[in-house]
Amino acid sequence: MTDKRAEGRDESRGASSESMGRNPGGQGAGAPAVTARTEHSWPKAFDLMEAAVGRENMVKALKRVESNKGAPGVDDMLVSELRAWLKEHWPRVREELLDDRYIPSPVLKVEIPKPGGKGMRMLGIPTVLDRLIQQALLQVLQPVFEPGFSDHSHGFRPGRSAHGAVLEARSYVAEGRRWVVDLDLEKFFDRVNHDILMSRVARKVGDKRVLRLIRRYLQAGMMDGGLVQPRTEGTPQGGPLSPLLSNILLDDLDKDLERRGHRFCRYADDCNIYVKTQRSGERVMASVGAFLDKRLKLKVNSAKSAVDRPWRRKFLGYSMTSQREPRLKAAPEAVKRFKVKLKALFRRGRGRNLGRFIREDLAPVLRGWINYFRLSCVKGVFEELDQWIRHRLRCVLWRQWKRNFTRARNLMSLGLDEQRAWRSATNGRGPWWNSGASHMNQALPKKYFDALGFVSLHDRIRLS
């Protein structure tokens, strides 16, 4: 370390007497403000740790962690308690980070069902303090690596989204590349090799304290049932740094595909390569599999990967038609998963006021889903979903009415004549049959639910 660098660190430490609440990060002469820089204007030996704990960067990280909220880690500290805790303890934590003495806490193991209900996905929830430190590191590391990433990488990057990846995929098929090499990496986040990953990080990061801290985060144990299990590989999903680290590792794959001249798009560990023939697709599958195994120690999941037509596969929830100019559509699997999610929502809403349930619980879910699938040009599925959802809502009401007298009275109040209302109320059929029958459709038409705040998927996609 040069004298100048040591001098900057001493000045930076001198500012650490200020609490996080009054002067987060205690930025001194050795901690310049973090701004967006190009890859070449940020020297490899830059004091990244001073930048990470600088006041401006820490305030930004704290606000981000607070806005994200999230569950507590192994220490049970809530996000709402973090700011007050930092006022007392931040100077000590900051000095430990600058002196390369900070030891992260183990992550808390949490398992959630995978989409479609096939297996469980393992998450590692860091403590809120470690989430703060990881977020601060992310904010100074991202400008270092971001300019060098491939234009075909779309996941977890500023200004990019799944929509960009889907549109790029559609453009390749429209060019005549009507075969896809659909790659699925086997347990990617659980199999990341720490040494290979850290060697990629070290290509652009010269601050040894940052490198050692990242490795400590990778090797932090995972608490399961009160016992801490050591980790020798993998980067647990759940921390702010994990997405960036995954992009750093898989950037080698992107660069290799670009060198070969392939048309591809990648979102995190989901990568599709578009080719013109099945034979070339099979060659690409074999060569890419060998590259991943040899260079990155990653395995291709043969059960989920395939060389196939794009309209037979899904990519980020979307599929497409087989026309020469393909049109995007919601994949059948995505629609099926959405129905499963809605069924669980309807079960929770059985005893609630229907209007409040629609506005507070159902409408936000519907808006989120249709906003994601707004690129779809095949709109029939949205009309079918609308009908299915209204069927469910009628079923909720039929169950709430319970007694025959209540059902007949409500049907009459909604416009049915007395004879038909009583005949419908006493037909002996179950709730699902009745909620789809003509008497309930006539009594509770589309405009009835629209008035309660129902978000029509078909109307929204038609107007988008």
Short mmCIF file of C-alpha atoms in Angstrom, two decimals:
data_model
loop_
_atom_site.label_atom_id
_atom_site.label_comp_id
_atom_site.label_asym_id
_atom_site.label_seq_id
_atom_site.Cartn_x
_atom_site.Cartn_y
_atom_site.Cartn_z
CA MET A 1 0.00 0.00 0.00
CA THR A 2 1.33 3.46 -0.89
CA ASP A 3 1.79 6.21 1.72
CA LYS A 4 -0.88 8.26 -0.03
CA ARG A 5 -3.41 5.44 0.24
CA ALA A 6 -2.59 4.88 3.92
CA GLU A 7 -2.93 8.61 4.52
CA GLY A 8 -6.38 8.61 2.94
CA ARG A 9 -7.45 5.69 5.10
CA ASP A 10 -6.27 7.41 8.30
CA GLU A 11 -8.19 10.56 7.41
CA SER A 12 -11.24 8.45 6.62
CA ARG A 13 -11.05 6.71 9.99
CA GLY A 14 -10.87 10.04 11.73
CA ALA A 15 -14.38 10.83 10.56
CA SER A 16 -15.83 7.62 11.98
CA SER A 17 -16.75 9.18 15.32
CA GLU A 18 -19.92 10.49 13.70
CA SER A 19 -22.89 8.14 14.05
CA MET A 20 -24.67 6.62 11.06
CA GLY A 21 -27.74 8.69 11.80
CA ARG A 22 -25.93 12.07 11.69
CA ASN A 23 -23.19 11.24 9.21
CA PRO A 24 -23.64 7.78 7.67
CA GLY A 25 -20.32 6.41 6.50
CA GLY A 26 -18.34 9.30 8.00
CA GLN A 27 -16.98 10.23 4.58
CA GLY A 28 -13.57 11.82 4.87
CA ALA A 29 -10.77 12.72 2.48
CA GLY A 30 -10.10 9.06 1.73
CA ALA A 31 -13.70 8.30 0.72
CA PRO A 32 -14.60 10.12 -2.47
CA ALA A 33 -18.24 10.28 -3.48
CA VAL A 34 -19.34 7.36 -5.63
CA THR A 35 -20.48 8.42 -9.08
CA ALA A 36 -21.12 6.49 -12.26
CA ARG A 37 -17.78 5.92 -14.01
CA THR A 38 -16.73 4.13 -17.13
CA GLU A 39 -14.86 0.89 -16.87
CA HIS A 40 -11.52 2.49 -17.72
CA SER A 41 -11.83 5.58 -15.51
CA TRP A 42 -12.03 3.47 -12.33
CA PRO A 43 -8.52 2.11 -11.71
CA LYS A 44 -8.19 -1.46 -10.53
CA ALA A 45 -6.35 -0.36 -7.35
CA PHE A 46 -9.04 2.18 -6.40
CA ASP A 47 -9.91 2.23 -2.70
CA LEU A 48 -13.29 0.59 -3.15
CA MET A 49 -13.82 -0.07 0.53
CA GLU A 50 -13.49 3.64 1.34
CA ALA A 51 -15.97 4.37 -1.43
CA ALA A 52 -18.35 1.70 -0.14
CA VAL A 53 -18.48 3.07 3.42
CA GLY A 54 -18.55 6.71 2.30
CA ARG A 55 -21.44 8.74 3.69
CA GLU A 56 -23.29 9.32 0.39
CA ASN A 57 -23.06 5.68 -0.61
CA MET A 58 -24.18 4.40 2.80
CA VAL A 59 -27.19 6.73 2.94
CA LYS A 60 -28.26 5.50 -0.49
CA ALA A 61 -27.77 1.86 0.57
CA LEU A 62 -29.71 2.37 3.80
CA LYS A 63 -32.68 3.88 1.96
CA ARG A 64 -32.66 1.00 -0.51
CA VAL A 65 -32.63 -1.65 2.22
CA GLU A 66 -35.41 0.12 4.10
CA SER A 67 -37.55 0.39 0.96
CA ASN A 68 -37.03 -3.30 0.13
CA LYS A 69 -38.05 -4.30 3.69
CA GLY A 70 -37.75 -8.10 3.83
CA ALA A 71 -37.59 -10.71 6.56
CA PRO A 72 -35.08 -10.64 9.45
CA GLY A 73 -31.99 -12.85 9.41
CA VAL A 74 -30.49 -15.05 12.11
CA ASP A 75 -30.29 -12.15 14.60
CA ASP A 76 -34.05 -11.40 14.30
CA MET A 77 -33.35 -7.69 13.73
CA LEU A 78 -36.13 -6.01 11.73
CA VAL A 79 -35.43 -3.54 8.93
CA SER A 80 -37.32 -0.93 10.94
CA GLU A 81 -34.78 -1.33 13.77
CA LEU A 82 -31.68 -0.93 11.63
CA ARG A 83 -31.39 2.87 11.57
CA ALA A 84 -31.50 3.19 15.38
CA TRP A 85 -29.00 0.32 15.75
CA LEU A 86 -26.57 1.99 13.36
CA LYS A 87 -26.53 5.25 15.33
CA GLU A 88 -24.82 3.40 18.16
CA HIS A 89 -22.83 0.68 16.40
CA TRP A 90 -21.94 1.96 12.91
CA PRO A 91 -18.54 3.53 13.83
CA ARG A 92 -17.33 0.14 15.10
CA VAL A 93 -18.67 -1.76 12.07
CA ARG A 94 -17.18 0.79 9.69
CA GLU A 95 -13.74 0.50 11.28
CA GLU A 96 -13.91 -3.29 11.09
CA LEU A 97 -14.69 -3.04 7.37
CA LEU A 98 -11.80 -0.64 6.73
CA ASP A 99 -9.42 -2.78 8.80
CA ASP A 100 -10.47 -5.99 7.02
CA ARG A 101 -11.80 -7.48 10.28
CA TYR A 102 -15.53 -7.63 9.62
CA ILE A 103 -17.05 -11.15 9.76
CA PRO A 104 -20.52 -11.58 8.22
CA SER A 105 -23.24 -13.46 10.11
CA PRO A 106 -24.57 -16.78 8.77
CA VAL A 107 -27.57 -16.56 6.45
CA LEU A 108 -30.95 -17.97 7.44
CA LYS A 109 -32.09 -20.89 5.29
CA VAL A 110 -35.57 -20.46 3.84
CA GLU A 111 -37.19 -22.73 1.26
CA ILE A 112 -39.96 -21.59 -1.07
CA PRO A 113 -41.83 -23.63 -3.72
CA LYS A 114 -40.46 -23.36 -7.24
CA PRO A 115 -42.80 -22.08 -9.97
CA GLY A 116 -45.17 -24.88 -10.89
CA GLY A 117 -44.76 -26.52 -7.50
CA LYS A 118 -41.91 -28.82 -8.62
CA GLY A 119 -39.42 -28.89 -5.79
CA MET A 120 -38.23 -26.18 -3.44
CA ARG A 121 -35.93 -23.22 -4.02
CA MET A 122 -33.41 -22.50 -1.28
CA LEU A 123 -32.87 -18.91 -0.20
CA GLY A 124 -30.27 -17.56 2.21
CA ILE A 125 -31.57 -14.50 4.08
CA PRO A 126 -28.72 -12.29 5.40
CA THR A 127 -29.12 -10.12 8.49
CA VAL A 128 -30.29 -6.57 7.77
CA LEU A 129 -26.79 -5.27 8.59
CA ASP A 130 -25.24 -7.62 6.04
CA ARG A 131 -27.89 -6.64 3.51
CA LEU A 132 -26.86 -3.02 4.06
CA ILE A 133 -23.16 -3.77 3.58
CA GLN A 134 -23.83 -5.91 0.51
CA GLN A 135 -25.98 -3.15 -0.97
CA ALA A 136 -23.20 -0.62 -0.35
CA LEU A 137 -20.70 -2.94 -2.07
CA LEU A 138 -23.09 -3.48 -4.97
CA GLN A 139 -23.37 0.25 -5.57
CA VAL A 140 -19.61 0.68 -5.98
CA LEU A 141 -18.97 -2.60 -7.82
CA GLN A 142 -21.73 -2.26 -10.40
CA PRO A 143 -20.14 0.74 -12.18
CA VAL A 144 -16.88 -1.26 -12.38
CA PHE A 145 -18.39 -4.30 -14.10
CA GLU A 146 -21.51 -2.99 -15.84
CA PRO A 147 -19.81 -1.38 -18.89
CA GLY A 148 -18.08 -4.65 -19.76
CA PHE A 149 -21.17 -6.87 -19.70
CA SER A 150 -22.68 -8.17 -22.93
CA ASP A 151 -25.57 -6.38 -24.63
CA HIS A 152 -27.29 -9.79 -24.72
CA SER A 153 -27.35 -10.08 -20.91
CA HIS A 154 -30.59 -8.67 -19.51
CA GLY A 155 -30.98 -9.93 -15.94
CA PHE A 156 -30.44 -7.77 -12.83
CA ARG A 157 -28.95 -4.85 -14.74
CA PRO A 158 -29.85 -1.15 -14.64
CA GLY A 159 -32.18 -0.14 -17.45
CA ARG A 160 -32.74 -3.73 -18.59
CA SER A 161 -35.58 -6.15 -18.04
CA ALA A 162 -37.10 -9.48 -19.01
CA HIS A 163 -39.10 -7.67 -21.70
CA GLY A 164 -35.90 -6.70 -23.49
CA ALA A 165 -34.74 -10.33 -23.50
CA VAL A 166 -38.11 -11.57 -24.82
CA LEU A 167 -38.19 -8.98 -27.63
CA GLU A 168 -34.62 -9.86 -28.61
CA ALA A 169 -35.54 -13.55 -28.72
CA ARG A 170 -38.53 -12.82 -30.95
CA SER A 171 -36.33 -10.79 -33.33
CA TYR A 172 -33.96 -13.74 -33.80
CA VAL A 173 -36.84 -16.05 -34.73
CA ALA A 174 -38.18 -13.41 -37.14
CA GLU A 175 -34.73 -13.40 -38.81
CA GLY A 176 -35.19 -17.09 -39.66
CA ARG A 177 -33.43 -18.69 -36.68
CA ARG A 178 -36.28 -21.06 -35.98
CA TRP A 179 -34.49 -23.46 -33.64
CA VAL A 180 -33.55 -22.66 -30.06
CA VAL A 181 -30.92 -24.13 -27.76
CA ASP A 182 -32.72 -23.74 -24.44
CA LEU A 183 -30.11 -24.01 -21.66
CA ASP A 184 -30.99 -24.63 -18.03
CA LEU A 185 -28.09 -24.70 -15.58
CA GLU A 186 -28.41 -27.37 -12.90
CA LYS A 187 -28.77 -25.77 -9.44
CA PHE A 188 -26.75 -22.79 -10.61
CA PHE A 189 -26.84 -20.72 -7.40
CA ASP A 190 -25.96 -23.80 -5.33
CA ARG A 191 -23.05 -24.90 -7.55
CA VAL A 192 -21.04 -21.73 -8.12
CA ASN A 193 -17.33 -22.45 -7.63
CA HIS A 194 -15.94 -19.83 -5.22
CA ASP A 195 -12.39 -19.84 -6.59
CA ILE A 196 -13.52 -19.40 -10.20
CA LEU A 197 -15.95 -16.64 -9.24
CA MET A 198 -13.39 -14.77 -7.14
CA SER A 199 -10.81 -14.94 -9.93
CA ARG A 200 -13.35 -13.19 -12.21
CA VAL A 201 -14.06 -10.53 -9.59
CA ALA A 202 -10.33 -9.95 -9.06
CA ARG A 203 -9.87 -9.12 -12.75
CA LYS A 204 -11.29 -5.65 -12.07
CA VAL A 205 -11.12 -5.25 -8.29
CA GLY A 206 -7.74 -4.60 -6.74
CA ASP A 207 -8.85 -3.75 -3.21
CA LYS A 208 -7.96 -6.90 -1.28
CA ARG A 209 -10.31 -6.00 1.57
CA VAL A 210 -13.28 -6.02 -0.81
CA LEU A 211 -12.19 -9.34 -2.32
CA ARG A 212 -11.79 -10.96 1.09
CA LEU A 213 -15.14 -9.58 2.28
CA ILE A 214 -16.93 -10.99 -0.78
CA ARG A 215 -15.35 -14.38 -0.18
CA ARG A 216 -16.46 -14.27 3.46
CA TYR A 217 -20.00 -13.60 2.28
CA LEU A 218 -19.76 -16.57 -0.08
CA GLN A 219 -18.47 -18.81 2.71
CA ALA A 220 -20.77 -17.53 5.46
CA GLY A 221 -22.56 -20.51 6.95
CA MET A 222 -26.24 -21.22 6.53
CA MET A 223 -28.38 -21.66 9.64
CA ASP A 224 -30.94 -24.44 9.39
CA GLY A 225 -32.88 -25.60 12.44
CA GLY A 226 -30.55 -23.76 14.81
CA LEU A 227 -27.37 -25.33 13.37
CA VAL A 228 -24.90 -23.50 11.12
CA GLN A 229 -23.80 -25.46 8.05
CA PRO A 230 -20.52 -24.37 6.39
CA ARG A 231 -20.56 -23.51 2.67
CA THR A 232 -17.80 -24.38 0.22
CA GLU A 233 -19.67 -23.60 -3.01
CA GLY A 234 -22.68 -21.64 -4.20
CA THR A 235 -23.94 -18.12 -3.72
CA PRO A 236 -27.25 -18.21 -1.84
CA GLN A 237 -30.12 -16.27 -3.39
CA GLY A 238 -31.42 -13.60 -1.08
CA GLY A 239 -28.55 -11.11 -0.73
CA PRO A 240 -28.14 -7.94 -2.83
CA LEU A 241 -24.74 -9.07 -4.17
CA SER A 242 -25.84 -12.46 -5.56
CA PRO A 243 -27.31 -11.19 -8.87
CA LEU A 244 -24.19 -9.17 -9.72
CA LEU A 245 -21.90 -12.08 -8.85
CA SER A 246 -23.93 -14.40 -11.09
CA ASN A 247 -23.56 -11.95 -13.99
CA ILE A 248 -19.81 -11.66 -13.37
CA LEU A 249 -19.40 -15.43 -13.54
CA LEU A 250 -21.65 -15.97 -16.56
CA ASP A 251 -20.05 -13.09 -18.46
CA ASP A 252 -17.45 -15.64 -19.58
CA LEU A 253 -20.26 -17.59 -21.26
CA ASP A 254 -21.56 -14.43 -22.93
CA LYS A 255 -18.13 -13.53 -24.26
CA ASP A 256 -17.59 -17.05 -25.62
CA LEU A 257 -20.95 -17.01 -27.42
CA GLU A 258 -20.18 -13.58 -28.87
CA ARG A 259 -16.77 -14.78 -30.05
CA ARG A 260 -18.47 -17.64 -31.91
CA GLY A 261 -20.96 -15.24 -33.52
CA HIS A 262 -24.07 -16.79 -31.94
CA ARG A 263 -27.42 -15.03 -31.58
CA PHE A 264 -28.44 -15.41 -27.94
CA CYS A 265 -30.09 -13.72 -25.00
CA ARG A 266 -29.50 -14.45 -21.34
CA TYR A 267 -31.44 -13.51 -18.22
CA ALA A 268 -29.54 -14.64 -15.09
CA ASP A 269 -28.99 -18.40 -15.54
CA ASP A 270 -31.68 -18.70 -18.24
CA CYS A 271 -29.96 -18.66 -21.65
CA ASN A 272 -31.44 -19.20 -25.11
CA ILE A 273 -29.31 -19.50 -28.27
CA TYR A 274 -31.07 -19.21 -31.65
CA VAL A 275 -29.85 -21.15 -34.68
CA LYS A 276 -31.14 -22.07 -38.16
CA THR A 277 -31.10 -25.87 -38.06
CA GLN A 278 -31.59 -28.65 -35.56
CA ARG A 279 -28.17 -30.11 -36.34
CA SER A 280 -26.36 -26.85 -35.61
CA GLY A 281 -28.41 -26.54 -32.41
CA GLU A 282 -27.25 -29.95 -31.23
CA ARG A 283 -23.63 -29.01 -31.97
CA VAL A 284 -24.04 -25.78 -30.00
CA MET A 285 -25.64 -27.62 -27.08
CA ALA A 286 -22.68 -30.03 -26.88
CA SER A 287 -19.98 -27.36 -27.21
CA VAL A 288 -21.58 -24.94 -24.74
CA GLY A 289 -22.10 -27.77 -22.25
CA ALA A 290 -18.42 -28.67 -22.51
CA PHE A 291 -17.39 -25.02 -22.08
CA LEU A 292 -19.52 -24.58 -18.95
CA ASP A 293 -18.19 -27.81 -17.44
CA LYS A 294 -14.52 -27.13 -18.19
CA ARG A 295 -14.28 -23.37 -17.67
CA LEU A 296 -16.91 -22.61 -15.02
CA LYS A 297 -17.53 -26.02 -13.39
CA LEU A 298 -21.25 -25.72 -14.12
CA LYS A 299 -23.56 -28.47 -15.36
CA VAL A 300 -26.34 -28.25 -17.93
CA ASN A 301 -29.58 -29.79 -16.67
CA SER A 302 -30.28 -32.27 -19.47
CA ALA A 303 -33.84 -32.92 -18.26
CA LYS A 304 -34.84 -29.25 -18.65
CA SER A 305 -32.60 -28.24 -21.56
CA ALA A 306 -33.43 -28.99 -25.18
CA VAL A 307 -32.92 -28.15 -28.84
CA ASP A 308 -36.44 -27.42 -30.05
CA ARG A 309 -38.72 -25.04 -31.87
CA PRO A 310 -39.16 -21.73 -30.00
CA TRP A 311 -42.95 -22.01 -30.04
CA ARG A 312 -42.69 -25.29 -28.14
CA ARG A 313 -40.58 -23.76 -25.40
CA LYS A 314 -41.06 -20.91 -22.95
CA PHE A 315 -38.63 -18.13 -22.14
CA LEU A 316 -39.22 -15.95 -19.07
CA GLY A 317 -42.90 -16.91 -19.05
CA TYR A 318 -43.45 -16.08 -22.72
CA SER A 319 -43.85 -18.29 -25.76
CA MET A 320 -44.50 -17.33 -29.38
CA THR A 321 -46.46 -18.42 -32.42
CA SER A 322 -44.97 -20.40 -35.31
CA GLN A 323 -45.69 -17.76 -37.96
CA ARG A 324 -42.92 -16.28 -40.09
CA GLU A 325 -43.35 -13.08 -38.10
CA PRO A 326 -43.87 -14.68 -34.68
CA ARG A 327 -46.22 -13.11 -32.14
CA LEU A 328 -45.56 -13.25 -28.42
CA LYS A 329 -47.99 -14.91 -26.05
CA ALA A 330 -48.21 -15.96 -22.42
CA ALA A 331 -46.86 -19.51 -22.13
CA PRO A 332 -49.44 -22.13 -21.07
CA GLU A 333 -47.30 -22.99 -18.02
CA ALA A 334 -47.37 -19.33 -16.93
CA VAL A 335 -51.17 -19.24 -17.22
CA LYS A 336 -51.44 -22.46 -15.23
CA ARG A 337 -49.20 -21.10 -12.44
CA PHE A 338 -51.23 -17.90 -12.36
CA LYS A 339 -54.44 -19.87 -11.86
CA VAL A 340 -52.88 -21.79 -8.96
CA LYS A 341 -51.89 -18.48 -7.35
CA LEU A 342 -55.38 -17.06 -7.83
CA LYS A 343 -57.05 -20.17 -6.37
CA ALA A 344 -55.08 -19.69 -3.15
CA LEU A 345 -56.08 -16.01 -3.15
CA PHE A 346 -59.77 -16.85 -3.56
CA ARG A 347 -59.64 -19.32 -0.68
CA ARG A 348 -58.41 -16.54 1.60
CA GLY A 349 -61.12 -14.18 0.39
CA ARG A 350 -64.16 -16.38 0.95
CA GLY A 351 -65.37 -14.62 4.11
CA ARG A 352 -64.52 -11.05 3.06
CA ASN A 353 -66.56 -8.28 1.53
CA LEU A 354 -66.33 -8.92 -2.21
CA GLY A 355 -65.68 -5.32 -3.25
CA ARG A 356 -62.91 -4.89 -0.72
CA PHE A 357 -61.38 -8.23 -1.71
CA ILE A 358 -61.38 -7.24 -5.39
CA ARG A 359 -59.84 -3.81 -4.76
CA GLU A 360 -57.29 -4.70 -2.08
CA ASP A 361 -56.26 -8.27 -2.88
CA LEU A 362 -57.23 -9.27 -6.40
CA ALA A 363 -56.71 -6.08 -8.43
CA PRO A 364 -52.99 -5.58 -7.50
CA VAL A 365 -52.22 -9.18 -8.50
CA LEU A 366 -54.05 -8.83 -11.81
CA ARG A 367 -52.34 -5.52 -12.61
CA GLY A 368 -48.90 -6.98 -11.90
CA TRP A 369 -49.53 -10.02 -14.09
CA ILE A 370 -50.92 -8.11 -17.06
CA ASN A 371 -48.14 -5.50 -16.84
CA TYR A 372 -45.61 -8.30 -17.20
CA PHE A 373 -47.46 -9.94 -20.11
CA ARG A 374 -48.36 -6.72 -21.89
CA LEU A 375 -46.11 -7.71 -24.81
CA SER A 376 -48.48 -10.53 -25.68
CA CYS A 377 -50.20 -10.24 -29.05
CA VAL A 378 -52.37 -13.35 -28.59
CA LYS A 379 -55.24 -12.01 -26.53
CA GLY A 380 -57.70 -14.92 -26.40
CA VAL A 381 -56.11 -16.33 -23.26
CA PHE A 382 -56.81 -13.10 -21.37
CA GLU A 383 -60.51 -13.21 -22.25
CA GLU A 384 -60.66 -16.83 -21.05
CA LEU A 385 -58.91 -15.86 -17.82
CA ASP A 386 -61.37 -13.00 -17.27
CA GLN A 387 -64.28 -15.43 -17.62
CA TRP A 388 -62.64 -17.92 -15.26
CA ILE A 389 -61.96 -15.23 -12.63
CA ARG A 390 -65.53 -13.90 -12.81
CA HIS A 391 -66.72 -17.51 -12.43
CA ARG A 392 -64.63 -17.72 -9.25
CA LEU A 393 -66.01 -14.45 -7.93
CA ARG A 394 -69.60 -15.63 -8.49
CA CYS A 395 -68.69 -18.82 -6.65
CA VAL A 396 -67.44 -16.75 -3.69
CA LEU A 397 -70.78 -14.93 -3.55
CA TRP A 398 -72.84 -18.11 -3.89
CA ARG A 399 -70.96 -19.63 -0.94
CA GLN A 400 -71.41 -16.47 1.12
CA TRP A 401 -75.16 -16.47 0.55
CA LYS A 402 -75.35 -20.01 2.08
CA ARG A 403 -79.13 -20.46 2.66
CA ASN A 404 -81.69 -20.97 -0.10
CA PHE A 405 -83.78 -18.04 1.14
CA THR A 406 -80.76 -15.69 1.03
CA ARG A 407 -79.83 -16.89 -2.46
CA ALA A 408 -83.37 -16.42 -3.81
CA ARG A 409 -83.70 -12.98 -2.22
CA ASN A 410 -80.34 -11.79 -3.61
CA LEU A 411 -81.07 -13.15 -7.09
CA MET A 412 -84.37 -11.27 -7.12
CA SER A 413 -82.67 -8.07 -5.96
CA LEU A 414 -80.25 -8.49 -8.88
CA GLY A 415 -83.06 -8.64 -11.45
CA LEU A 416 -84.27 -12.25 -11.70
CA ASP A 417 -88.01 -12.93 -11.48
CA GLU A 418 -89.26 -14.65 -8.33
CA GLN A 419 -90.00 -18.03 -9.92
CA ARG A 420 -86.62 -18.33 -11.56
CA ALA A 421 -84.82 -17.07 -8.47
CA TRP A 422 -86.40 -19.74 -6.26
CA ARG A 423 -85.86 -22.47 -8.84
CA SER A 424 -82.17 -21.55 -9.09
CA ALA A 425 -81.71 -21.24 -5.33
CA THR A 426 -83.17 -24.70 -4.66
CA ASN A 427 -81.73 -26.68 -7.60
CA GLY A 428 -79.48 -28.76 -5.30
CA ARG A 429 -76.37 -28.19 -7.44
CA GLY A 430 -72.98 -27.27 -6.00
CA PRO A 431 -71.41 -23.79 -5.79
CA TRP A 432 -69.14 -24.19 -8.84
CA TRP A 433 -71.98 -25.37 -11.10
CA ASN A 434 -74.31 -22.59 -9.97
CA SER A 435 -71.66 -19.89 -10.30
CA GLY A 436 -71.26 -20.83 -13.96
CA ALA A 437 -74.97 -21.23 -14.71
CA SER A 438 -77.07 -18.74 -16.66
CA HIS A 439 -78.92 -17.40 -13.61
CA MET A 440 -75.69 -16.22 -11.95
CA ASN A 441 -74.30 -14.86 -15.23
CA GLN A 442 -77.48 -12.87 -15.76
CA ALA A 443 -77.63 -11.61 -12.17
CA LEU A 444 -73.89 -10.80 -12.00
CA PRO A 445 -72.72 -9.68 -15.46
CA LYS A 446 -69.33 -8.23 -16.28
CA LYS A 447 -70.40 -4.64 -15.52
CA TYR A 448 -71.30 -5.67 -11.95
CA PHE A 449 -67.66 -6.68 -11.23
CA ASP A 450 -66.28 -3.71 -13.19
CA ALA A 451 -68.19 -1.44 -10.81
CA LEU A 452 -66.50 -3.16 -7.85
CA GLY A 453 -63.04 -2.40 -9.27
CA PHE A 454 -62.36 -5.65 -11.15
CA VAL A 455 -59.32 -5.35 -13.44
CA SER A 456 -60.18 -6.94 -16.78
CA LEU A 457 -57.07 -8.57 -18.25
CA HIS A 458 -58.56 -8.58 -21.75
CA ASP A 459 -59.53 -4.89 -21.62
CA ARG A 460 -56.08 -3.91 -20.36
CA ILE A 461 -54.15 -5.92 -22.97
CA ARG A 462 -56.47 -4.62 -25.71
CA LEU A 463 -55.76 -1.00 -24.73
CA SER A 464 -52.01 -1.46 -24.20
#
